[in-house]
PDB file of C-alpha atoms in Angstrom:
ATOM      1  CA  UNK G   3     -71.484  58.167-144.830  1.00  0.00           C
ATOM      2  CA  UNK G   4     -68.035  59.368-146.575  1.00  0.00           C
ATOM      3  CA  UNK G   5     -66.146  61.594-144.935  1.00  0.00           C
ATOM      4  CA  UNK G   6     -62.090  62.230-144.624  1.00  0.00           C
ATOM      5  CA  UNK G   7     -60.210  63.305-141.541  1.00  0.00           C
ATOM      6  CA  UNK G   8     -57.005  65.687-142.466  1.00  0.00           C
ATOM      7  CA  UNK G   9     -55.121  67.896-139.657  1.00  0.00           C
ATOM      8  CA  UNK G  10     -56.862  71.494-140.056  1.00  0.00           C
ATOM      9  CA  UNK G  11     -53.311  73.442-139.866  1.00  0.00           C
ATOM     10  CA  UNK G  12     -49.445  72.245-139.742  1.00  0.00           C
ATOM     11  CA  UNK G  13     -46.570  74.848-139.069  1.00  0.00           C
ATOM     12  CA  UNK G  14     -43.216  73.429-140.564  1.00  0.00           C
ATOM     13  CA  UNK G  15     -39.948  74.693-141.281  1.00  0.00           C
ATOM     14  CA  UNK G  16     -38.207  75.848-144.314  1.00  0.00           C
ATOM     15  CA  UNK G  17     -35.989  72.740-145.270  1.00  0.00           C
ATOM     16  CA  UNK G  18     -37.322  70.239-143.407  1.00  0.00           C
ATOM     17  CA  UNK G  19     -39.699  67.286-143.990  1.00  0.00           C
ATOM     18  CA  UNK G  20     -43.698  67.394-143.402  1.00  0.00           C
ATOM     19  CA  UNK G  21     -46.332  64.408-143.393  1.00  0.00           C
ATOM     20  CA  UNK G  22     -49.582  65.021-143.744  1.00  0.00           C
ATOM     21  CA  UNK G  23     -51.983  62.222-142.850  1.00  0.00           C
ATOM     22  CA  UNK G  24     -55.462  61.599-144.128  1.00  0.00           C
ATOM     23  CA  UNK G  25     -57.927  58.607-143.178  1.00  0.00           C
ATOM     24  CA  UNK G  26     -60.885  58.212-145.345  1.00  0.00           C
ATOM     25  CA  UNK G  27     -64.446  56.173-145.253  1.00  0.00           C
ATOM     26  CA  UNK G  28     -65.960  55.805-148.672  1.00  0.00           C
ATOM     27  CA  UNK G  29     -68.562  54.302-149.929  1.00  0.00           C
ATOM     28  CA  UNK G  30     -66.483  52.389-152.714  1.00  0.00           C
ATOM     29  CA  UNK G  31     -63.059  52.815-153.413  1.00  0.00           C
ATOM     30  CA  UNK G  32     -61.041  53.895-156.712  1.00  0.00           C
ATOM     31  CA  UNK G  33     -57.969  55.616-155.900  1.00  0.00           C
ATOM     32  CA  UNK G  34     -57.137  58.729-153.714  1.00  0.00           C
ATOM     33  CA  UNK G  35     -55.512  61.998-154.950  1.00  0.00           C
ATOM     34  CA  UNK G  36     -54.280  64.794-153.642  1.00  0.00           C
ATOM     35  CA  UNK G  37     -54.216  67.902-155.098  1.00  0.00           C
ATOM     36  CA  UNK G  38     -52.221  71.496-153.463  1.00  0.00           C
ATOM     37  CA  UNK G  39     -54.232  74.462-153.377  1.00  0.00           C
ATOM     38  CA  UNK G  40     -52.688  77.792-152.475  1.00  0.00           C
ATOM     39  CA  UNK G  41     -54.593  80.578-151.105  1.00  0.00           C
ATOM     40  CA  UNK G  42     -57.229  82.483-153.985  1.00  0.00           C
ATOM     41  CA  UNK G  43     -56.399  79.889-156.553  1.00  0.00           C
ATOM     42  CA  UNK G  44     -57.678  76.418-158.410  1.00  0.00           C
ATOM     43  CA  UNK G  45     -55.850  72.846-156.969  1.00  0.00           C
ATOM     44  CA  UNK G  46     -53.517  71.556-158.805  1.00  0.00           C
ATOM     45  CA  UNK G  47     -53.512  68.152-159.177  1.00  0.00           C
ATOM     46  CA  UNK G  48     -49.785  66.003-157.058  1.00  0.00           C
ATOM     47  CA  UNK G  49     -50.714  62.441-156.625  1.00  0.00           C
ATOM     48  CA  UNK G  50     -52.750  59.712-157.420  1.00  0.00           C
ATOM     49  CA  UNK G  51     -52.747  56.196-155.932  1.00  0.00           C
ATOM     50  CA  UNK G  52     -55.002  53.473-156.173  1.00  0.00           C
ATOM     51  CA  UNK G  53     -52.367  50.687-154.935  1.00  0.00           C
ATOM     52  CA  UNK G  54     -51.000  49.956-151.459  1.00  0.00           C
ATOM     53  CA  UNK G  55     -47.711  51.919-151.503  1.00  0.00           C
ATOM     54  CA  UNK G  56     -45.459  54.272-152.037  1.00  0.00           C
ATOM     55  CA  UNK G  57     -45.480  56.683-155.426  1.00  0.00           C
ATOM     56  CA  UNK G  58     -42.551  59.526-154.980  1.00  0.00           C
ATOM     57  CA  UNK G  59     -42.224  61.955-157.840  1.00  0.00           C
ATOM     58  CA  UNK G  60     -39.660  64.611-157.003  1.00  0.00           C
ATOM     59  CA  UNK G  61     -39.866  65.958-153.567  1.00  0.00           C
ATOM     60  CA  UNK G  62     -43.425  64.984-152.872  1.00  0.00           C
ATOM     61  CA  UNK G  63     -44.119  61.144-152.023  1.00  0.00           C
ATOM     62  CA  UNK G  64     -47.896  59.885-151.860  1.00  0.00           C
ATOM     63  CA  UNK G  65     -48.592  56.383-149.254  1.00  0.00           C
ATOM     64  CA  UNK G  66     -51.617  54.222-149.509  1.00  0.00           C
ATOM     65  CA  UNK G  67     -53.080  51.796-147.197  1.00  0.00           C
ATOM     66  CA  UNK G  68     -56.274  50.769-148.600  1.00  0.00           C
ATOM     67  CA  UNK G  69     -57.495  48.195-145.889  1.00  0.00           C
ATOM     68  CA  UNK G  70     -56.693  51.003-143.073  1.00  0.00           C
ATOM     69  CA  UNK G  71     -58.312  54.005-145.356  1.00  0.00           C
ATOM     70  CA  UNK G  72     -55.280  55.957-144.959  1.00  0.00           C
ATOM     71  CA  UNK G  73     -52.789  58.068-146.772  1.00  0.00           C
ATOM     72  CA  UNK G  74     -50.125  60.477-146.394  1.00  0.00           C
ATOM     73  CA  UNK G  75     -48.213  63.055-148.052  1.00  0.00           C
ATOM     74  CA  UNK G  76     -44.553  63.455-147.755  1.00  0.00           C
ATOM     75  CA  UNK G  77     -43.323  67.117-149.012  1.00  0.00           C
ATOM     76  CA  UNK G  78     -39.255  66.889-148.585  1.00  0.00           C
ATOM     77  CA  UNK G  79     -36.914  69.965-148.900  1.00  0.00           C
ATOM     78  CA  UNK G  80     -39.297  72.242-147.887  1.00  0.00           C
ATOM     79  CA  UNK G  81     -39.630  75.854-149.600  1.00  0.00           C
ATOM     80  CA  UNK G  82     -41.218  78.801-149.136  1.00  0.00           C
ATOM     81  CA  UNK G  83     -43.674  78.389-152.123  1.00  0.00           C
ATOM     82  CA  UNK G  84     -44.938  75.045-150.557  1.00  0.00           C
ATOM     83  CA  UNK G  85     -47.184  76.966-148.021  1.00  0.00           C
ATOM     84  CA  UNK G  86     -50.192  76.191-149.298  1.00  0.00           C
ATOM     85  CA  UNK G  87     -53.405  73.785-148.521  1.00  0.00           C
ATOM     86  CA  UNK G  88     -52.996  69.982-149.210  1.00  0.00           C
ATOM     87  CA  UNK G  89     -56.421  68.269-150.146  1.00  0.00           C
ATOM     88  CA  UNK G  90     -56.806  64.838-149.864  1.00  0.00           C
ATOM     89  CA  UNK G  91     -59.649  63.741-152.661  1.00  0.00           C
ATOM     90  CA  UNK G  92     -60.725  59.602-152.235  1.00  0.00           C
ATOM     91  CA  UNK G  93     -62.735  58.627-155.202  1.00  0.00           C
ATOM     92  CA  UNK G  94     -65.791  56.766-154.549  1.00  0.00           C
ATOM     93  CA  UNK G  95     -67.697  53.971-156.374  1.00  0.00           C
ATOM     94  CA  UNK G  96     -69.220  56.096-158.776  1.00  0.00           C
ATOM     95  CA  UNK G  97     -65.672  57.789-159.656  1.00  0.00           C
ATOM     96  CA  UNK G  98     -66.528  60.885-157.662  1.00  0.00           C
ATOM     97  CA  UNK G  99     -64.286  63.184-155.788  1.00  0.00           C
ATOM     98  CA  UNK G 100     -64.639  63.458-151.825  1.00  0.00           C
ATOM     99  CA  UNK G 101     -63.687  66.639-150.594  1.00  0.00           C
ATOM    100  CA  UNK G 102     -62.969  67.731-147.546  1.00  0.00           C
ATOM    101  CA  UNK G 103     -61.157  71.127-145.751  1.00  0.00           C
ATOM    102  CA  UNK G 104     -57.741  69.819-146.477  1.00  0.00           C
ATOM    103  CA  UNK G 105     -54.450  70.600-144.220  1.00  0.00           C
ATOM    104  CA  UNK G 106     -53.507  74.312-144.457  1.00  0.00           C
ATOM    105  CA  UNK G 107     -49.082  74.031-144.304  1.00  0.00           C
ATOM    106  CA  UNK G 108     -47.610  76.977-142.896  1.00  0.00           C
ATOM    107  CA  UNK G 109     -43.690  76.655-143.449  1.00  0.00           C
ATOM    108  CA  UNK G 110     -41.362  79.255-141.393  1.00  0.00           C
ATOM    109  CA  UNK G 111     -37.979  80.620-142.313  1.00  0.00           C
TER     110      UNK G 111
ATOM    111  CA  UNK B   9     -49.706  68.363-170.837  1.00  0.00           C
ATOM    112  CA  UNK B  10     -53.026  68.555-169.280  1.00  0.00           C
ATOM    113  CA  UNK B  11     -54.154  72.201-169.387  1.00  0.00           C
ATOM    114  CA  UNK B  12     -57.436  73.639-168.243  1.00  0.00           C
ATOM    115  CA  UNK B  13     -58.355  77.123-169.017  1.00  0.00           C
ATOM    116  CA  UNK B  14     -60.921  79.342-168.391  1.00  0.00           C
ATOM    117  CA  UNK B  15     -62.452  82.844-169.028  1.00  0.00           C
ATOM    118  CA  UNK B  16     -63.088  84.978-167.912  1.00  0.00           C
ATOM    119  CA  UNK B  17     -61.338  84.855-164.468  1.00  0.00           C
ATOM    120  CA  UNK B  18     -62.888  88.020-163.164  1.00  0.00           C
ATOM    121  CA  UNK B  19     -66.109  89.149-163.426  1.00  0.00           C
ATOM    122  CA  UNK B  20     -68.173  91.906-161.821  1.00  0.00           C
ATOM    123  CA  UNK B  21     -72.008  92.252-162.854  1.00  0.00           C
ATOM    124  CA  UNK B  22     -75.225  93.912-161.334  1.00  0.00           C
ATOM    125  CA  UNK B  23     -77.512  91.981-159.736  1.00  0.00           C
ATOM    126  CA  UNK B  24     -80.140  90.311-162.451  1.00  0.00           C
ATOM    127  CA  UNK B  25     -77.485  89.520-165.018  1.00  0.00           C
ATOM    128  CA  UNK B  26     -76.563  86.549-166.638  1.00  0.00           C
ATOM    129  CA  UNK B  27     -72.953  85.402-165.912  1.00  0.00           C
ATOM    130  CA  UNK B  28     -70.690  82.796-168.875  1.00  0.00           C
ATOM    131  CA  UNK B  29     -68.296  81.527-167.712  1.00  0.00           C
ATOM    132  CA  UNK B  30     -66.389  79.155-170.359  1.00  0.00           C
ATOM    133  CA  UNK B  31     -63.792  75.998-169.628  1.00  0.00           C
ATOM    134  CA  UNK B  32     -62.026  74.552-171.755  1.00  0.00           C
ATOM    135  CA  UNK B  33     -59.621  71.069-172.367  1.00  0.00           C
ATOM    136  CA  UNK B  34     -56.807  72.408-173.980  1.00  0.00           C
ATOM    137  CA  UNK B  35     -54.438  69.553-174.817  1.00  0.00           C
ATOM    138  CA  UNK B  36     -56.851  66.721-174.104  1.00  0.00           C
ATOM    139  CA  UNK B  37     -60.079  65.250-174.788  1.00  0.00           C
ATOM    140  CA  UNK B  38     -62.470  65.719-171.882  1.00  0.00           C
ATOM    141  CA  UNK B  39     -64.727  63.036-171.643  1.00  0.00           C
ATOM    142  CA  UNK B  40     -66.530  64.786-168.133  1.00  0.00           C
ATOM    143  CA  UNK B  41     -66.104  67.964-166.673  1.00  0.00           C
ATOM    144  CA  UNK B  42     -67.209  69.283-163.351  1.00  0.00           C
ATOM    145  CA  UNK B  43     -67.900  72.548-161.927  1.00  0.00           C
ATOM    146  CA  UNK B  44     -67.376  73.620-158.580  1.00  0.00           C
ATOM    147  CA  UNK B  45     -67.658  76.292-156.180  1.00  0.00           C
ATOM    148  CA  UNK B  46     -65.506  77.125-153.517  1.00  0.00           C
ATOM    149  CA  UNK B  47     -66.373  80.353-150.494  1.00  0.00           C
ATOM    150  CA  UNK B  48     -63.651  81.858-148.643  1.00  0.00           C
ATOM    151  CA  UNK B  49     -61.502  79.334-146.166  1.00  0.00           C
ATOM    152  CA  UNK B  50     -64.249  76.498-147.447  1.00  0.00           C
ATOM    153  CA  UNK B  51     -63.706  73.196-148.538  1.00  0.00           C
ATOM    154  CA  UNK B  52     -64.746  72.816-152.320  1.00  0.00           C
ATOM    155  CA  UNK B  53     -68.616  72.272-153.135  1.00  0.00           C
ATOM    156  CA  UNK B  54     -69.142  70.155-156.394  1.00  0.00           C
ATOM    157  CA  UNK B  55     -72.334  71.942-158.339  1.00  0.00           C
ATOM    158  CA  UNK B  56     -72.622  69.070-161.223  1.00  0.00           C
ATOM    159  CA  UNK B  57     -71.579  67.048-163.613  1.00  0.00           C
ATOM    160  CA  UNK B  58     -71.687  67.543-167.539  1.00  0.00           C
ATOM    161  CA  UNK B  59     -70.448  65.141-170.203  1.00  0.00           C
ATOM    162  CA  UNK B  60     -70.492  65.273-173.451  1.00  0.00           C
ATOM    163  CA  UNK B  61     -73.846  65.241-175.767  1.00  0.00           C
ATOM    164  CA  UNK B  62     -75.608  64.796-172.518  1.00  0.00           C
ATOM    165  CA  UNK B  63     -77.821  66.685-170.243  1.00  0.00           C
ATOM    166  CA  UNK B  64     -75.561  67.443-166.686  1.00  0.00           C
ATOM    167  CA  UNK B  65     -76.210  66.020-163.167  1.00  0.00           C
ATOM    168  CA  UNK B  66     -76.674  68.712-160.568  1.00  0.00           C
ATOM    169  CA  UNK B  67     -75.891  67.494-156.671  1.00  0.00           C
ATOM    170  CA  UNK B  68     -78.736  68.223-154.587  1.00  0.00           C
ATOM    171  CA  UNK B  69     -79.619  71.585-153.535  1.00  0.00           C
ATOM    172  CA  UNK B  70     -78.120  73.169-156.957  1.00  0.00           C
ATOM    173  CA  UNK B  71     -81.208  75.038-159.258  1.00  0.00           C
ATOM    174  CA  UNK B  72     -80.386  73.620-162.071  1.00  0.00           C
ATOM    175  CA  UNK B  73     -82.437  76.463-163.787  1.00  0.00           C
ATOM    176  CA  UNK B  74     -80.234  78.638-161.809  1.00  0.00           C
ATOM    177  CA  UNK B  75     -76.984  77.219-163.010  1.00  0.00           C
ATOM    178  CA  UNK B  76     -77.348  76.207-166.909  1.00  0.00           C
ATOM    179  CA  UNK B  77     -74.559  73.874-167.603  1.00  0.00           C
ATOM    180  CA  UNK B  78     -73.836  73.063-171.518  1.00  0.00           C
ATOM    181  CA  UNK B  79     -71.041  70.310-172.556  1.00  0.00           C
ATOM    182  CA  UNK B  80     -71.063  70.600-176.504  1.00  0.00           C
ATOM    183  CA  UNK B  81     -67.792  69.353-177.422  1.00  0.00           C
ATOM    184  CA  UNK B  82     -65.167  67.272-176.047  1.00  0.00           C
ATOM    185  CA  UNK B  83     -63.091  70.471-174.769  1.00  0.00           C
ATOM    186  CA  UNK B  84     -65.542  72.979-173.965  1.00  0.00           C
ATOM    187  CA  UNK B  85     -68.177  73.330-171.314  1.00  0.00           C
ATOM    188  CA  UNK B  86     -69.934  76.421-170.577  1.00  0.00           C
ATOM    189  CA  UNK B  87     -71.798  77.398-166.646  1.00  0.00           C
ATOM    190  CA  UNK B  88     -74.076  80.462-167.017  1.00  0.00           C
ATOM    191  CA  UNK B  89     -75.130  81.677-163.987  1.00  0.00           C
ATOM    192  CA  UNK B  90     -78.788  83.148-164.703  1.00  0.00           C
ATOM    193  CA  UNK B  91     -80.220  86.125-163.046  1.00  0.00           C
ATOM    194  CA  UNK B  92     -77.160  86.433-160.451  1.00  0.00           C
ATOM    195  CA  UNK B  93     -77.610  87.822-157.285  1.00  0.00           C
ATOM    196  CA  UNK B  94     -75.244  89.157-154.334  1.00  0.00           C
ATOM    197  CA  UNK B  95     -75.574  85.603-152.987  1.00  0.00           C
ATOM    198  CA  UNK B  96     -74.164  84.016-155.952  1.00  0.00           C
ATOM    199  CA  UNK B  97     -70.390  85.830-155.549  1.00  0.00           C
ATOM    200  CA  UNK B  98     -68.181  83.236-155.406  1.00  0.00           C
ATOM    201  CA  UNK B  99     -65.043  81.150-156.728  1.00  0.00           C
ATOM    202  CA  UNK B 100     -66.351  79.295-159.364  1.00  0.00           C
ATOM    203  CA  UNK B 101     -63.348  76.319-160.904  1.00  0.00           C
ATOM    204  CA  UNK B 102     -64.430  74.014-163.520  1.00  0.00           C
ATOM    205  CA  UNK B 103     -62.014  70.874-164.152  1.00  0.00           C
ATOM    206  CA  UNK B 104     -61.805  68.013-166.680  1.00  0.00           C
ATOM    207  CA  UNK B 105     -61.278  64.651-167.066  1.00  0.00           C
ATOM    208  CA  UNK B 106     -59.715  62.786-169.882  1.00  0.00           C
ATOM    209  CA  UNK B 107     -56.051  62.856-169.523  1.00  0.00           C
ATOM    210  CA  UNK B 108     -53.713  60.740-167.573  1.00  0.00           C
ATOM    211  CA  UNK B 109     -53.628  59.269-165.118  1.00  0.00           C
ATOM    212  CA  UNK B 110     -57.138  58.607-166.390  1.00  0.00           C
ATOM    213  CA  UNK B 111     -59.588  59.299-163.494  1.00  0.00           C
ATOM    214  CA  UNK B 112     -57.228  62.482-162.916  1.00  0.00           C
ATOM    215  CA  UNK B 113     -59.506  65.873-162.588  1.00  0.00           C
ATOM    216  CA  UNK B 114     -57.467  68.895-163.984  1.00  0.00           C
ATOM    217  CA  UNK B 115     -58.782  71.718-162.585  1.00  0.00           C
ATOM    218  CA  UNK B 116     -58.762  75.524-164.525  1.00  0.00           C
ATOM    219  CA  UNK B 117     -58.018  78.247-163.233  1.00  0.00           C
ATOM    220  CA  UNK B 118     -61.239  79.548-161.762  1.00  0.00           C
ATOM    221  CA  UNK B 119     -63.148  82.367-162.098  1.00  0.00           C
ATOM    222  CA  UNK B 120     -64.262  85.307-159.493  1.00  0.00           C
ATOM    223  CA  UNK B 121     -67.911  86.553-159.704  1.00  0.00           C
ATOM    224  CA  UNK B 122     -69.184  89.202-157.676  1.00  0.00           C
ATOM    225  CA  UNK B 123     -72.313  90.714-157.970  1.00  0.00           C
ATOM    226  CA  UNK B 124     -73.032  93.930-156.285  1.00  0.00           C
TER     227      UNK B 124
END
């Protein structure tokens, strides 16, 4: 089956750094995004990797390791605004989305 | 670049009405678009896929009659949501593909139904 394993909740503080991890079992493999939703609205689309590595853009970094099925986020400077939930979305072999809960990111004062 | 919009993003109707809810590609070509629906502190539920000039795929356990899904252009795709019923409130968020990266989904801005 697919399925995606993402911490349910992470408290972190204003400032600081935050990593949130996500393994993954498709059935196929092409690419992984991850999109931030905040509370009574749409995602909005961060990331996208299909290659092993690192892709930073701004203050949000996106790692791939596709022989391990895992990824992470990296959200650096952390502000207020960046309380939100962080969705981690494989694509599968027939170029759809998997979707699971996603990490809810509390960030503190 | 890559804008989604959609209308209306409120909507309150009596139970037996017809719902349209309308997405729309506003900087790019959408060659698919997908509708979704999402209940409170849920993980999102994909409903179907539409593409252009073609009929749309509907994930198992979505009526199809229920949920009429029509793709006419390359920017616009329309989800009426026939003979609603208090069961059918929900977040409904339609996104589209087409722009870049390529395989990106940019998702609008959804749209609240409740039915009373």
């Amino acid at each position: 089956g697919q399925n995606i394993d993402q911490p349910t909740e992470m408290t972190a503080t204003e400032g600081a750094i935050v990593q949130i991890n996500c393994t993954y079992q498709t059935s196929g493999f092409n690419g992984l995004f991850w999109y931030q939703q905040h509370a009574g609205e749409a995602p909005t689309f961060l990331s996208y990797n299909v290659l092993d590595g690192l892709e930073e853009k701004g203050r949000f970094s996106s790692f791939l390791s596709r022989s391990k099925g895992y990824s992470y986020l990296l959200l650096k400077e952390l502000q207020m605004k960046d309380s939100a939930s962080y969705l981690c979305a494989p694509m599968d072999s027939n170029y759809q989305l998997i979707w699971g809960a996603g990490t809810k990111l509390i960030i503190k004062p | 670049g890559a804008v989604v919009s959609q209308h209306p993003s409120w909507v309150i109707c009596k139970s037996g009405t017809s719902v349209k809810i309308e997405c729309r590609s506003l900087d790019f070509q959408a060659t698919t678009m997908f509708w979704y629906r999402q209940f409170p502190k849920q993980s999102l539920m994909l409903m179907a896929t539409s593409n252009e000039g073609s009929k749309a795929t509907y994930e198992q356990g979505v009526e199809k009659d229920k949920f009429l899904i029509n793709h006419a252009s390359l920017t616009l795709s329309t989800l009426t949501v026939t003979s609603a019923h208090p069961e059918d409130s929900s977040f409904y968020i339609c996104s589209a593909r087409g722009g870049q990266p390529q395989e990106t989904q940019y998702f609008g801005p959804g749209t609240r139904l409740l039915v009373l």
